[in-house]
PDB file of C-alpha atoms and ligand atoms in Angstrom:
ATOM      1  CA  UNK C   1     105.878  27.687  38.617  1.00  0.00           C
ATOM      2  CA  UNK C   2     102.582  25.860  38.033  1.00  0.00           C
ATOM      3  CA  UNK C   3     101.301  23.883  41.020  1.00  0.00           C
ATOM      4  CA  UNK C   4      98.254  22.624  39.094  1.00  0.00           C
ATOM      5  CA  UNK C   5      98.164  21.595  35.462  1.00  0.00           C
ATOM      6  CA  UNK C   6      94.890  20.464  33.896  1.00  0.00           C
ATOM      7  CA  UNK C   7      95.194  19.043  30.372  1.00  0.00           C
ATOM      8  CA  UNK C   8      92.440  17.889  28.042  1.00  0.00           C
ATOM      9  CA  UNK C   9      90.065  17.299  30.937  1.00  0.00           C
ATOM     10  CA  UNK C  10      86.753  15.852  29.775  1.00  0.00           C
ATOM     11  CA  UNK C  11      83.809  14.529  31.767  1.00  0.00           C
ATOM     12  CA  UNK C  12      80.863  12.736  30.258  1.00  0.00           C
ATOM     13  CA  UNK C  13      78.369  11.559  32.901  1.00  0.00           C
ATOM     14  CA  UNK C  14      76.837   8.092  32.553  1.00  0.00           C
ATOM     15  CA  UNK C  15      73.619   9.632  31.191  1.00  0.00           C
ATOM     16  CA  UNK C  16      75.633  11.103  28.282  1.00  0.00           C
ATOM     17  CA  UNK C  17      75.852  14.703  29.552  1.00  0.00           C
ATOM     18  CA  UNK C  18      79.066  16.330  28.346  1.00  0.00           C
ATOM     19  CA  UNK C  19      79.743  18.460  31.429  1.00  0.00           C
ATOM     20  CA  UNK C  20      83.392  19.359  30.780  1.00  0.00           C
ATOM     21  CA  UNK C  21      84.704  19.430  27.236  1.00  0.00           C
ATOM     22  CA  UNK C  22      88.470  19.120  26.746  1.00  0.00           C
ATOM     23  CA  UNK C  23      89.640  21.940  28.992  1.00  0.00           C
ATOM     24  CA  UNK C  24      93.179  23.123  29.731  1.00  0.00           C
ATOM     25  CA  UNK C  25      94.346  25.521  32.421  1.00  0.00           C
ATOM     26  CA  UNK C  26      97.132  25.856  34.932  1.00  0.00           C
ATOM     27  CA  UNK C  27      97.424  27.588  38.293  1.00  0.00           C
ATOM     28  CA  UNK C  28     100.619  29.173  39.582  1.00  0.00           C
ATOM     29  CA  UNK C  29     101.921  28.265  43.030  1.00  0.00           C
ATOM     30  CA  UNK C  30     100.470  30.676  45.599  1.00  0.00           C
ATOM     31  CA  UNK C  31      97.788  32.131  43.330  1.00  0.00           C
ATOM     32  CA  UNK C  32      94.160  32.813  44.164  1.00  0.00           C
ATOM     33  CA  UNK C  33      92.494  31.333  41.086  1.00  0.00           C
ATOM     34  CA  UNK C  34      88.780  31.903  40.553  1.00  0.00           C
ATOM     35  CA  UNK C  35      86.751  29.779  38.132  1.00  0.00           C
ATOM     36  CA  UNK C  36      83.662  31.688  36.982  1.00  0.00           C
ATOM     37  CA  UNK C  37      80.788  30.937  34.663  1.00  0.00           C
ATOM     38  CA  UNK C  38      77.010  30.523  34.685  1.00  0.00           C
ATOM     39  CA  UNK C  39      75.184  27.712  36.443  1.00  0.00           C
ATOM     40  CA  UNK C  40      75.587  24.403  34.596  1.00  0.00           C
ATOM     41  CA  UNK C  41      78.800  25.379  32.749  1.00  0.00           C
ATOM     42  CA  UNK C  42      80.871  22.659  34.446  1.00  0.00           C
ATOM     43  CA  UNK C  43      82.533  24.425  37.388  1.00  0.00           C
ATOM     44  CA  UNK C  44      81.580  21.881  40.034  1.00  0.00           C
ATOM     45  CA  UNK C  45      82.412  18.962  37.780  1.00  0.00           C
ATOM     46  CA  UNK C  46      85.859  20.482  37.206  1.00  0.00           C
ATOM     47  CA  UNK C  47      86.427  21.010  40.927  1.00  0.00           C
ATOM     48  CA  UNK C  48      85.229  17.522  41.783  1.00  0.00           C
ATOM     49  CA  UNK C  49      87.553  16.088  39.141  1.00  0.00           C
ATOM     50  CA  UNK C  50      90.503  17.809  40.813  1.00  0.00           C
ATOM     51  CA  UNK C  51      89.648  16.320  44.172  1.00  0.00           C
ATOM     52  CA  UNK C  52      88.787  12.851  42.868  1.00  0.00           C
ATOM     53  CA  UNK C  53      85.063  12.940  43.609  1.00  0.00           C
ATOM     54  CA  UNK C  54      84.356  12.645  39.902  1.00  0.00           C
ATOM     55  CA  UNK C  55      86.033  10.034  37.728  1.00  0.00           C
ATOM     56  CA  UNK C  56      87.295  11.847  34.650  1.00  0.00           C
ATOM     57  CA  UNK C  57      86.515  10.514  31.182  1.00  0.00           C
ATOM     58  CA  UNK C  58      89.660  11.868  29.577  1.00  0.00           C
ATOM     59  CA  UNK C  59      92.629  14.102  30.304  1.00  0.00           C
ATOM     60  CA  UNK C  60      95.102  14.534  33.138  1.00  0.00           C
ATOM     61  CA  UNK C  61      95.470  16.452  36.371  1.00  0.00           C
ATOM     62  CA  UNK C  62      98.981  17.173  37.632  1.00  0.00           C
ATOM     63  CA  UNK C  63      99.672  18.523  41.106  1.00  0.00           C
ATOM     64  CA  UNK C  64     103.169  19.812  41.764  1.00  0.00           C
ATOM     65  CA  UNK C  65     104.503  17.792  38.847  1.00  0.00           C
ATOM     66  CA  UNK C  66     102.793  14.546  39.860  1.00  0.00           C
ATOM     67  CA  UNK C  67     100.019  12.914  37.825  1.00  0.00           C
ATOM     68  CA  UNK C  68      97.111  12.519  40.268  1.00  0.00           C
ATOM     69  CA  UNK C  69      94.366  11.854  37.712  1.00  0.00           C
ATOM     70  CA  UNK C  70      93.573   8.429  39.149  1.00  0.00           C
ATOM     71  CA  UNK C  71      94.745   8.956  42.739  1.00  0.00           C
ATOM     72  CA  UNK C  72      92.392   8.336  45.640  1.00  0.00           C
ATOM     73  CA  UNK C  73      90.839  11.483  47.135  1.00  0.00           C
ATOM     74  CA  UNK C  74      92.707  11.254  50.433  1.00  0.00           C
ATOM     75  CA  UNK C  75      96.049  10.703  48.669  1.00  0.00           C
ATOM     76  CA  UNK C  76      95.806  13.962  46.735  1.00  0.00           C
ATOM     77  CA  UNK C  77      96.965  16.596  49.180  1.00  0.00           C
ATOM     78  CA  UNK C  78      94.059  18.793  48.093  1.00  0.00           C
ATOM     79  CA  UNK C  79      91.566  20.349  50.504  1.00  0.00           C
ATOM     80  CA  UNK C  80      87.917  21.065  49.703  1.00  0.00           C
ATOM     81  CA  UNK C  81      85.593  23.523  51.404  1.00  0.00           C
ATOM     82  CA  UNK C  82      81.917  23.011  50.622  1.00  0.00           C
ATOM     83  CA  UNK C  83      79.274  25.693  50.353  1.00  0.00           C
ATOM     84  CA  UNK C  84      77.231  23.938  53.052  1.00  0.00           C
ATOM     85  CA  UNK C  85      80.380  23.328  55.161  1.00  0.00           C
ATOM     86  CA  UNK C  86      79.662  19.624  55.822  1.00  0.00           C
ATOM     87  CA  UNK C  87      80.981  19.778  59.379  1.00  0.00           C
ATOM     88  CA  UNK C  88      80.552  16.728  61.597  1.00  0.00           C
ATOM     89  CA  UNK C  89      77.504  17.651  63.705  1.00  0.00           C
ATOM     90  CA  UNK C  90      78.326  15.183  66.510  1.00  0.00           C
ATOM     91  CA  UNK C  91      81.836  16.625  67.020  1.00  0.00           C
ATOM     92  CA  UNK C  92      82.639  20.001  68.564  1.00  0.00           C
ATOM     93  CA  UNK C  93      84.731  22.655  66.801  1.00  0.00           C
ATOM     94  CA  UNK C  94      88.084  21.400  68.036  1.00  0.00           C
ATOM     95  CA  UNK C  95      87.195  17.759  67.286  1.00  0.00           C
ATOM     96  CA  UNK C  96      86.114  18.723  63.763  1.00  0.00           C
ATOM     97  CA  UNK C  97      89.525  20.315  63.220  1.00  0.00           C
ATOM     98  CA  UNK C  98      91.421  17.391  64.807  1.00  0.00           C
ATOM     99  CA  UNK C  99      89.607  14.684  62.916  1.00  0.00           C
ATOM    100  CA  UNK C 100      91.689  14.650  59.728  1.00  0.00           C
ATOM    101  CA  UNK C 101      94.959  15.337  61.527  1.00  0.00           C
ATOM    102  CA  UNK C 102      94.591  12.323  63.777  1.00  0.00           C
ATOM    103  CA  UNK C 103      94.507  10.067  60.762  1.00  0.00           C
ATOM    104  CA  UNK C 104      97.946  11.368  59.649  1.00  0.00           C
ATOM    105  CA  UNK C 105      99.918   9.567  62.390  1.00  0.00           C
ATOM    106  CA  UNK C 106     101.723  12.695  63.568  1.00  0.00           C
ATOM    107  CA  UNK C 107     103.211  12.986  67.069  1.00  0.00           C
ATOM    108  CA  UNK C 108     100.442  14.152  69.420  1.00  0.00           C
ATOM    109  CA  UNK C 109     102.479  17.210  70.421  1.00  0.00           C
ATOM    110  CA  UNK C 110     102.514  18.337  66.802  1.00  0.00           C
ATOM    111  CA  UNK C 111      98.784  17.708  66.436  1.00  0.00           C
ATOM    112  CA  UNK C 112      98.105  19.818  69.548  1.00  0.00           C
ATOM    113  CA  UNK C 113     100.337  22.604  68.278  1.00  0.00           C
ATOM    114  CA  UNK C 114      98.791  22.694  64.819  1.00  0.00           C
ATOM    115  CA  UNK C 115      95.258  22.672  66.255  1.00  0.00           C
ATOM    116  CA  UNK C 116      96.068  25.527  68.660  1.00  0.00           C
ATOM    117  CA  UNK C 117      97.670  27.583  65.890  1.00  0.00           C
ATOM    118  CA  UNK C 118      94.824  27.185  63.431  1.00  0.00           C
ATOM    119  CA  UNK C 119      92.194  27.940  66.098  1.00  0.00           C
ATOM    120  CA  UNK C 120      94.073  31.147  66.868  1.00  0.00           C
ATOM    121  CA  UNK C 121      94.524  32.160  63.227  1.00  0.00           C
ATOM    122  CA  UNK C 122      90.896  31.439  62.380  1.00  0.00           C
ATOM    123  CA  UNK C 123      89.664  33.383  65.425  1.00  0.00           C
ATOM    124  CA  UNK C 124      87.868  30.374  66.882  1.00  0.00           C
ATOM    125  CA  UNK C 125      89.345  30.461  70.394  1.00  0.00           C
ATOM    126  CA  UNK C 126      86.008  31.305  72.028  1.00  0.00           C
ATOM    127  CA  UNK C 127      84.227  28.502  70.210  1.00  0.00           C
ATOM    128  CA  UNK C 128      86.482  25.477  70.485  1.00  0.00           C
ATOM    129  CA  UNK C 129      84.110  23.457  72.691  1.00  0.00           C
ATOM    130  CA  UNK C 130      80.900  24.394  70.907  1.00  0.00           C
ATOM    131  CA  UNK C 131      78.883  22.216  68.557  1.00  0.00           C
ATOM    132  CA  UNK C 132      78.759  23.360  64.922  1.00  0.00           C
ATOM    133  CA  UNK C 133      74.964  23.644  65.168  1.00  0.00           C
ATOM    134  CA  UNK C 134      75.397  26.515  67.658  1.00  0.00           C
ATOM    135  CA  UNK C 135      77.571  28.559  65.278  1.00  0.00           C
ATOM    136  CA  UNK C 136      76.722  31.327  62.822  1.00  0.00           C
ATOM    137  CA  UNK C 137      77.348  30.817  59.103  1.00  0.00           C
ATOM    138  CA  UNK C 138      80.562  32.847  59.256  1.00  0.00           C
ATOM    139  CA  UNK C 139      81.852  30.794  62.175  1.00  0.00           C
ATOM    140  CA  UNK C 140      80.983  27.515  60.443  1.00  0.00           C
ATOM    141  CA  UNK C 141      82.894  28.751  57.418  1.00  0.00           C
ATOM    142  CA  UNK C 142      85.943  29.383  59.610  1.00  0.00           C
ATOM    143  CA  UNK C 143      85.738  25.864  61.048  1.00  0.00           C
ATOM    144  CA  UNK C 144      85.464  24.387  57.551  1.00  0.00           C
ATOM    145  CA  UNK C 145      88.503  26.402  56.442  1.00  0.00           C
ATOM    146  CA  UNK C 146      90.440  25.475  59.576  1.00  0.00           C
ATOM    147  CA  UNK C 147      89.664  21.788  59.152  1.00  0.00           C
ATOM    148  CA  UNK C 148      91.096  21.846  55.621  1.00  0.00           C
ATOM    149  CA  UNK C 149      94.026  24.203  56.163  1.00  0.00           C
ATOM    150  CA  UNK C 150      95.312  22.389  59.253  1.00  0.00           C
ATOM    151  CA  UNK C 151      96.248  19.506  56.927  1.00  0.00           C
ATOM    152  CA  UNK C 152      98.474  21.923  54.975  1.00  0.00           C
ATOM    153  CA  UNK C 153      97.212  20.909  51.518  1.00  0.00           C
ATOM    154  CA  UNK C 154      99.121  21.948  48.409  1.00  0.00           C
ATOM    155  CA  UNK C 155      95.857  23.261  47.013  1.00  0.00           C
ATOM    156  CA  UNK C 156      92.616  24.387  48.627  1.00  0.00           C
ATOM    157  CA  UNK C 157      89.425  24.203  46.588  1.00  0.00           C
ATOM    158  CA  UNK C 158      86.443  26.330  47.561  1.00  0.00           C
ATOM    159  CA  UNK C 159      83.045  25.576  46.012  1.00  0.00           C
ATOM    160  CA  UNK C 160      80.888  28.747  46.153  1.00  0.00           C
ATOM    161  CA  UNK C 161      81.821  29.103  49.824  1.00  0.00           C
ATOM    162  CA  UNK C 162      80.035  32.436  50.284  1.00  0.00           C
ATOM    163  CA  UNK C 163      77.013  31.570  48.162  1.00  0.00           C
ATOM    164  CA  UNK C 164      74.472  31.293  50.971  1.00  0.00           C
ATOM    165  CA  UNK C 165      75.584  34.361  52.950  1.00  0.00           C
ATOM    166  CA  UNK C 166      74.031  37.819  53.059  1.00  0.00           C
ATOM    167  CA  UNK C 167      75.950  40.647  51.414  1.00  0.00           C
ATOM    168  CA  UNK C 168      77.534  42.060  54.561  1.00  0.00           C
ATOM    169  CA  UNK C 169      78.834  38.711  55.757  1.00  0.00           C
ATOM    170  CA  UNK C 170      80.011  37.924  52.227  1.00  0.00           C
ATOM    171  CA  UNK C 171      82.141  41.071  52.111  1.00  0.00           C
ATOM    172  CA  UNK C 172      83.561  40.312  55.529  1.00  0.00           C
ATOM    173  CA  UNK C 173      84.424  36.731  54.592  1.00  0.00           C
ATOM    174  CA  UNK C 174      86.032  37.920  51.350  1.00  0.00           C
ATOM    175  CA  UNK C 175      88.456  39.983  53.414  1.00  0.00           C
ATOM    176  CA  UNK C 176      89.043  37.019  55.683  1.00  0.00           C
ATOM    177  CA  UNK C 177      89.743  34.739  52.722  1.00  0.00           C
ATOM    178  CA  UNK C 178      92.287  37.195  51.320  1.00  0.00           C
ATOM    179  CA  UNK C 179      93.960  37.430  54.725  1.00  0.00           C
ATOM    180  CA  UNK C 180      94.040  33.645  55.103  1.00  0.00           C
ATOM    181  CA  UNK C 181      95.358  33.200  51.583  1.00  0.00           C
ATOM    182  CA  UNK C 182      98.224  35.603  52.358  1.00  0.00           C
ATOM    183  CA  UNK C 183      98.989  34.140  55.775  1.00  0.00           C
ATOM    184  CA  UNK C 184      99.034  30.509  54.715  1.00  0.00           C
ATOM    185  CA  UNK C 185     100.926  31.154  51.514  1.00  0.00           C
ATOM    186  CA  UNK C 186      98.827  28.492  49.838  1.00  0.00           C
ATOM    187  CA  UNK C 187      97.096  28.114  46.477  1.00  0.00           C
ATOM    188  CA  UNK C 188      93.328  28.612  46.239  1.00  0.00           C
ATOM    189  CA  UNK C 189      90.992  27.486  43.473  1.00  0.00           C
ATOM    190  CA  UNK C 190      87.651  29.147  44.097  1.00  0.00           C
ATOM    191  CA  UNK C 191      84.430  28.598  42.189  1.00  0.00           C
ATOM    192  CA  UNK C 192      81.680  31.206  41.847  1.00  0.00           C
ATOM    193  CA  UNK C 193      79.157  32.532  39.341  1.00  0.00           C
ATOM    194  CA  UNK C 194      79.631  36.052  40.777  1.00  0.00           C
ATOM    195  CA  UNK C 195      81.848  38.017  38.406  1.00  0.00           C
ATOM    196  CA  UNK C 196      82.384  41.058  40.633  1.00  0.00           C
ATOM    197  CA  UNK C 197      83.346  38.798  43.516  1.00  0.00           C
ATOM    198  CA  UNK C 198      85.821  37.068  41.229  1.00  0.00           C
ATOM    199  CA  UNK C 199      87.446  40.384  40.372  1.00  0.00           C
ATOM    200  CA  UNK C 200      87.766  41.285  44.050  1.00  0.00           C
ATOM    201  CA  UNK C 201      89.498  38.029  44.954  1.00  0.00           C
ATOM    202  CA  UNK C 202      91.389  36.650  41.992  1.00  0.00           C
ATOM    203  CA  UNK C 203      95.013  36.720  40.835  1.00  0.00           C
ATOM    204  CA  UNK C 204      93.851  34.533  37.991  1.00  0.00           C
ATOM    205  CA  UNK C 205      90.428  34.067  36.430  1.00  0.00           C
ATOM    206  CA  UNK C 206      89.339  30.990  34.488  1.00  0.00           C
ATOM    207  CA  UNK C 207      86.150  31.726  32.559  1.00  0.00           C
ATOM    208  CA  UNK C 208      84.014  28.682  31.772  1.00  0.00           C
ATOM    209  CA  UNK C 209      81.008  28.440  29.491  1.00  0.00           C
ATOM    210  CA  UNK C 210      79.135  25.393  28.255  1.00  0.00           C
ATOM    211  CA  UNK C 211      81.807  22.950  29.449  1.00  0.00           C
ATOM    212  CA  UNK C 212      84.716  24.857  27.937  1.00  0.00           C
ATOM    213  CA  UNK C 213      87.359  27.251  29.201  1.00  0.00           C
ATOM    214  CA  UNK C 214      86.836  30.471  27.273  1.00  0.00           C
ATOM    215  CA  UNK C 215      89.607  32.441  28.889  1.00  0.00           C
ATOM    216  CA  UNK C 216      92.311  31.896  31.508  1.00  0.00           C
ATOM    217  CA  UNK C 217      94.392  34.871  32.498  1.00  0.00           C
ATOM    218  CA  UNK C 218      96.107  36.726  35.299  1.00  0.00           C
ATOM    219  CA  UNK C 219      94.287  39.773  36.637  1.00  0.00           C
ATOM    220  CA  UNK C 220      94.863  42.562  39.122  1.00  0.00           C
ATOM    221  CA  UNK C 221      92.513  42.179  42.016  1.00  0.00           C
ATOM    222  CA  UNK C 222      90.197  45.115  42.557  1.00  0.00           C
ATOM    223  CA  UNK C 223      89.803  44.690  46.290  1.00  0.00           C
ATOM    224  CA  UNK C 224      90.439  47.849  48.287  1.00  0.00           C
ATOM    225  CA  UNK C 225      91.660  46.925  51.727  1.00  0.00           C
ATOM    226  CA  UNK C 226      90.186  49.194  54.392  1.00  0.00           C
TER     227      UNK C 226
HETATM  228  P1  ADP P   1      78.151  24.245  37.521  1.00  0.00           P
HETATM  229  O1  ADP P   1      78.927  23.845  38.740  1.00  0.00           O
HETATM  230  O2  ADP P   1      78.874  25.239  36.681  1.00  0.00           O
HETATM  231  O3  ADP P   1      76.751  24.644  37.844  1.00  0.00           O
HETATM  232  P2  ADP P   1      78.074  21.413  36.947  1.00  0.00           P
HETATM  233  O4  ADP P   1      79.458  20.910  36.853  1.00  0.00           O
HETATM  234  O5  ADP P   1      77.335  21.180  38.231  1.00  0.00           O
HETATM  235  O6  ADP P   1      78.056  22.951  36.578  1.00  0.00           O
HETATM  236  O7  ADP P   1      77.212  20.794  35.782  1.00  0.00           O
HETATM  237  C1  ADP P   1      77.640  20.788  34.428  1.00  0.00           C
HETATM  238  C2  ADP P   1      76.620  20.019  33.601  1.00  0.00           C
HETATM  239  O8  ADP P   1      76.673  18.663  33.989  1.00  0.00           O
HETATM  240  C3  ADP P   1      75.183  20.462  33.824  1.00  0.00           C
HETATM  241  O9  ADP P   1      74.521  20.295  32.601  1.00  0.00           O
HETATM  242  C4  ADP P   1      74.663  19.488  34.858  1.00  0.00           C
HETATM  243  O10 ADP P   1      73.279  19.326  34.792  1.00  0.00           O
HETATM  244  C5  ADP P   1      75.406  18.223  34.470  1.00  0.00           C
HETATM  245  N1  ADP P   1      75.628  17.315  35.609  1.00  0.00           N
HETATM  246  C6  ADP P   1      76.218  17.603  36.797  1.00  0.00           C
HETATM  247  N2  ADP P   1      76.293  16.524  37.571  1.00  0.00           N
HETATM  248  C7  ADP P   1      75.744  15.517  36.867  1.00  0.00           C
HETATM  249  C8  ADP P   1      75.525  14.136  37.112  1.00  0.00           C
HETATM  250  N3  ADP P   1      75.887  13.569  38.274  1.00  0.00           N
HETATM  251  N4  ADP P   1      74.943  13.408  36.147  1.00  0.00           N
HETATM  252  C9  ADP P   1      74.567  13.971  34.988  1.00  0.00           C
HETATM  253  N5  ADP P   1      74.753  15.255  34.673  1.00  0.00           N
HETATM  254  C10 ADP P   1      75.334  16.018  35.602  1.00  0.00           C
HETATM  255  P1  ADP P   2      76.290  22.395  41.839  1.00  0.00           P
HETATM  256  O1  ADP P   2      76.111  23.208  40.590  1.00  0.00           O
HETATM  257  O2  ADP P   2      76.854  23.166  42.979  1.00  0.00           O
HETATM  258  O3  ADP P   2      76.968  21.086  41.590  1.00  0.00           O
HETATM  259  P2  ADP P   2      73.682  21.272  41.587  1.00  0.00           P
HETATM  260  O4  ADP P   2      72.444  21.585  42.343  1.00  0.00           O
HETATM  261  O5  ADP P   2      73.778  21.565  40.126  1.00  0.00           O
HETATM  262  O6  ADP P   2      74.838  22.028  42.375  1.00  0.00           O
HETATM  263  O7  ADP P   2      74.039  19.731  41.776  1.00  0.00           O
HETATM  264  C1  ADP P   2      73.892  19.089  43.000  1.00  0.00           C
HETATM  265  C2  ADP P   2      74.192  17.611  42.812  1.00  0.00           C
HETATM  266  O8  ADP P   2      73.361  17.057  41.781  1.00  0.00           O
HETATM  267  C3  ADP P   2      75.622  17.348  42.375  1.00  0.00           C
HETATM  268  O9  ADP P   2      76.107  16.191  43.044  1.00  0.00           O
HETATM  269  C4  ADP P   2      75.556  17.108  40.892  1.00  0.00           C
HETATM  270  O10 ADP P   2      76.561  16.210  40.456  1.00  0.00           O
HETATM  271  C5  ADP P   2      74.157  16.494  40.737  1.00  0.00           C
HETATM  272  N1  ADP P   2      73.561  16.849  39.449  1.00  0.00           N
HETATM  273  C6  ADP P   2      73.491  18.067  38.893  1.00  0.00           C
HETATM  274  N2  ADP P   2      72.918  18.020  37.681  1.00  0.00           N
HETATM  275  C7  ADP P   2      72.567  16.731  37.477  1.00  0.00           C
HETATM  276  C8  ADP P   2      71.927  16.024  36.413  1.00  0.00           C
HETATM  277  N3  ADP P   2      71.530  16.630  35.289  1.00  0.00           N
HETATM  278  N4  ADP P   2      71.740  14.707  36.552  1.00  0.00           N
HETATM  279  C9  ADP P   2      72.164  14.083  37.658  1.00  0.00           C
HETATM  280  N5  ADP P   2      72.771  14.684  38.699  1.00  0.00           N
HETATM  281  C10 ADP P   2      72.973  15.984  38.603  1.00  0.00           C
END
């Protein structure tokens, strides 16, 4: 069953740049979808269209059968993890994770429980009172993931999340992402220009080039668990 259905998506920026040119693809519920392609091919524009940060010129985006093309970002039930994390520097780790939850009007006991669970799962127990500025890149990444996943989005988008990390940390975080993807039973859409990384992570690869989708197919991931 498709959780995400993108049809005829087109984005022309105000300066006339055709960034995304009439693309179609769908993502199955629970898949780890990786969008790959060279710099400037339209990956970020596509991702930002899904999350409502870019106003699409044409086409539709359906999430779980619902047309969300014109929905507000915070009404979309889609999480986004940025390459540079974008944590709130004036809030500690736990407060960063709580921030979005507290706007959902849940009972405080449920908020506490969800925060405790995600801190455990993301191995952040020793860092809950620390400021993001004190954390390593890998730890910041975990906080960014926790902050999104605690809201239990239908879809989690990841924009080159390992792009700025050295090779060893990258490999480690790849394993972590696969573990998290399994444990949360959620759908990931992950953007990278790194083809070998895509093959290690993906159930499905969407190949973009020059604003178009050249190929969209299921693959067998090549990752060898230790
Ligand atoms: P990628 O993420 O694959 O590097 P982008 O989606 O960032 O690709 O960019 C696709 C094309 O759109 C590029 O030619 C880029 O320069 C252009 N572009 C991106 N953002 C804007 C913008 N805000 N205004 C004009 N052109 C843009
Ligand atoms: P990415 O490929 O990850 O989007 P970029 O460095 O290409 O990173 O873009 C960073 C920011 O600049 C984005 O917000 C993007 O929309 C904007 N941008 C990229 N290309 C252009 C462009 N040609 N004109 C205007 N803004 C652009």
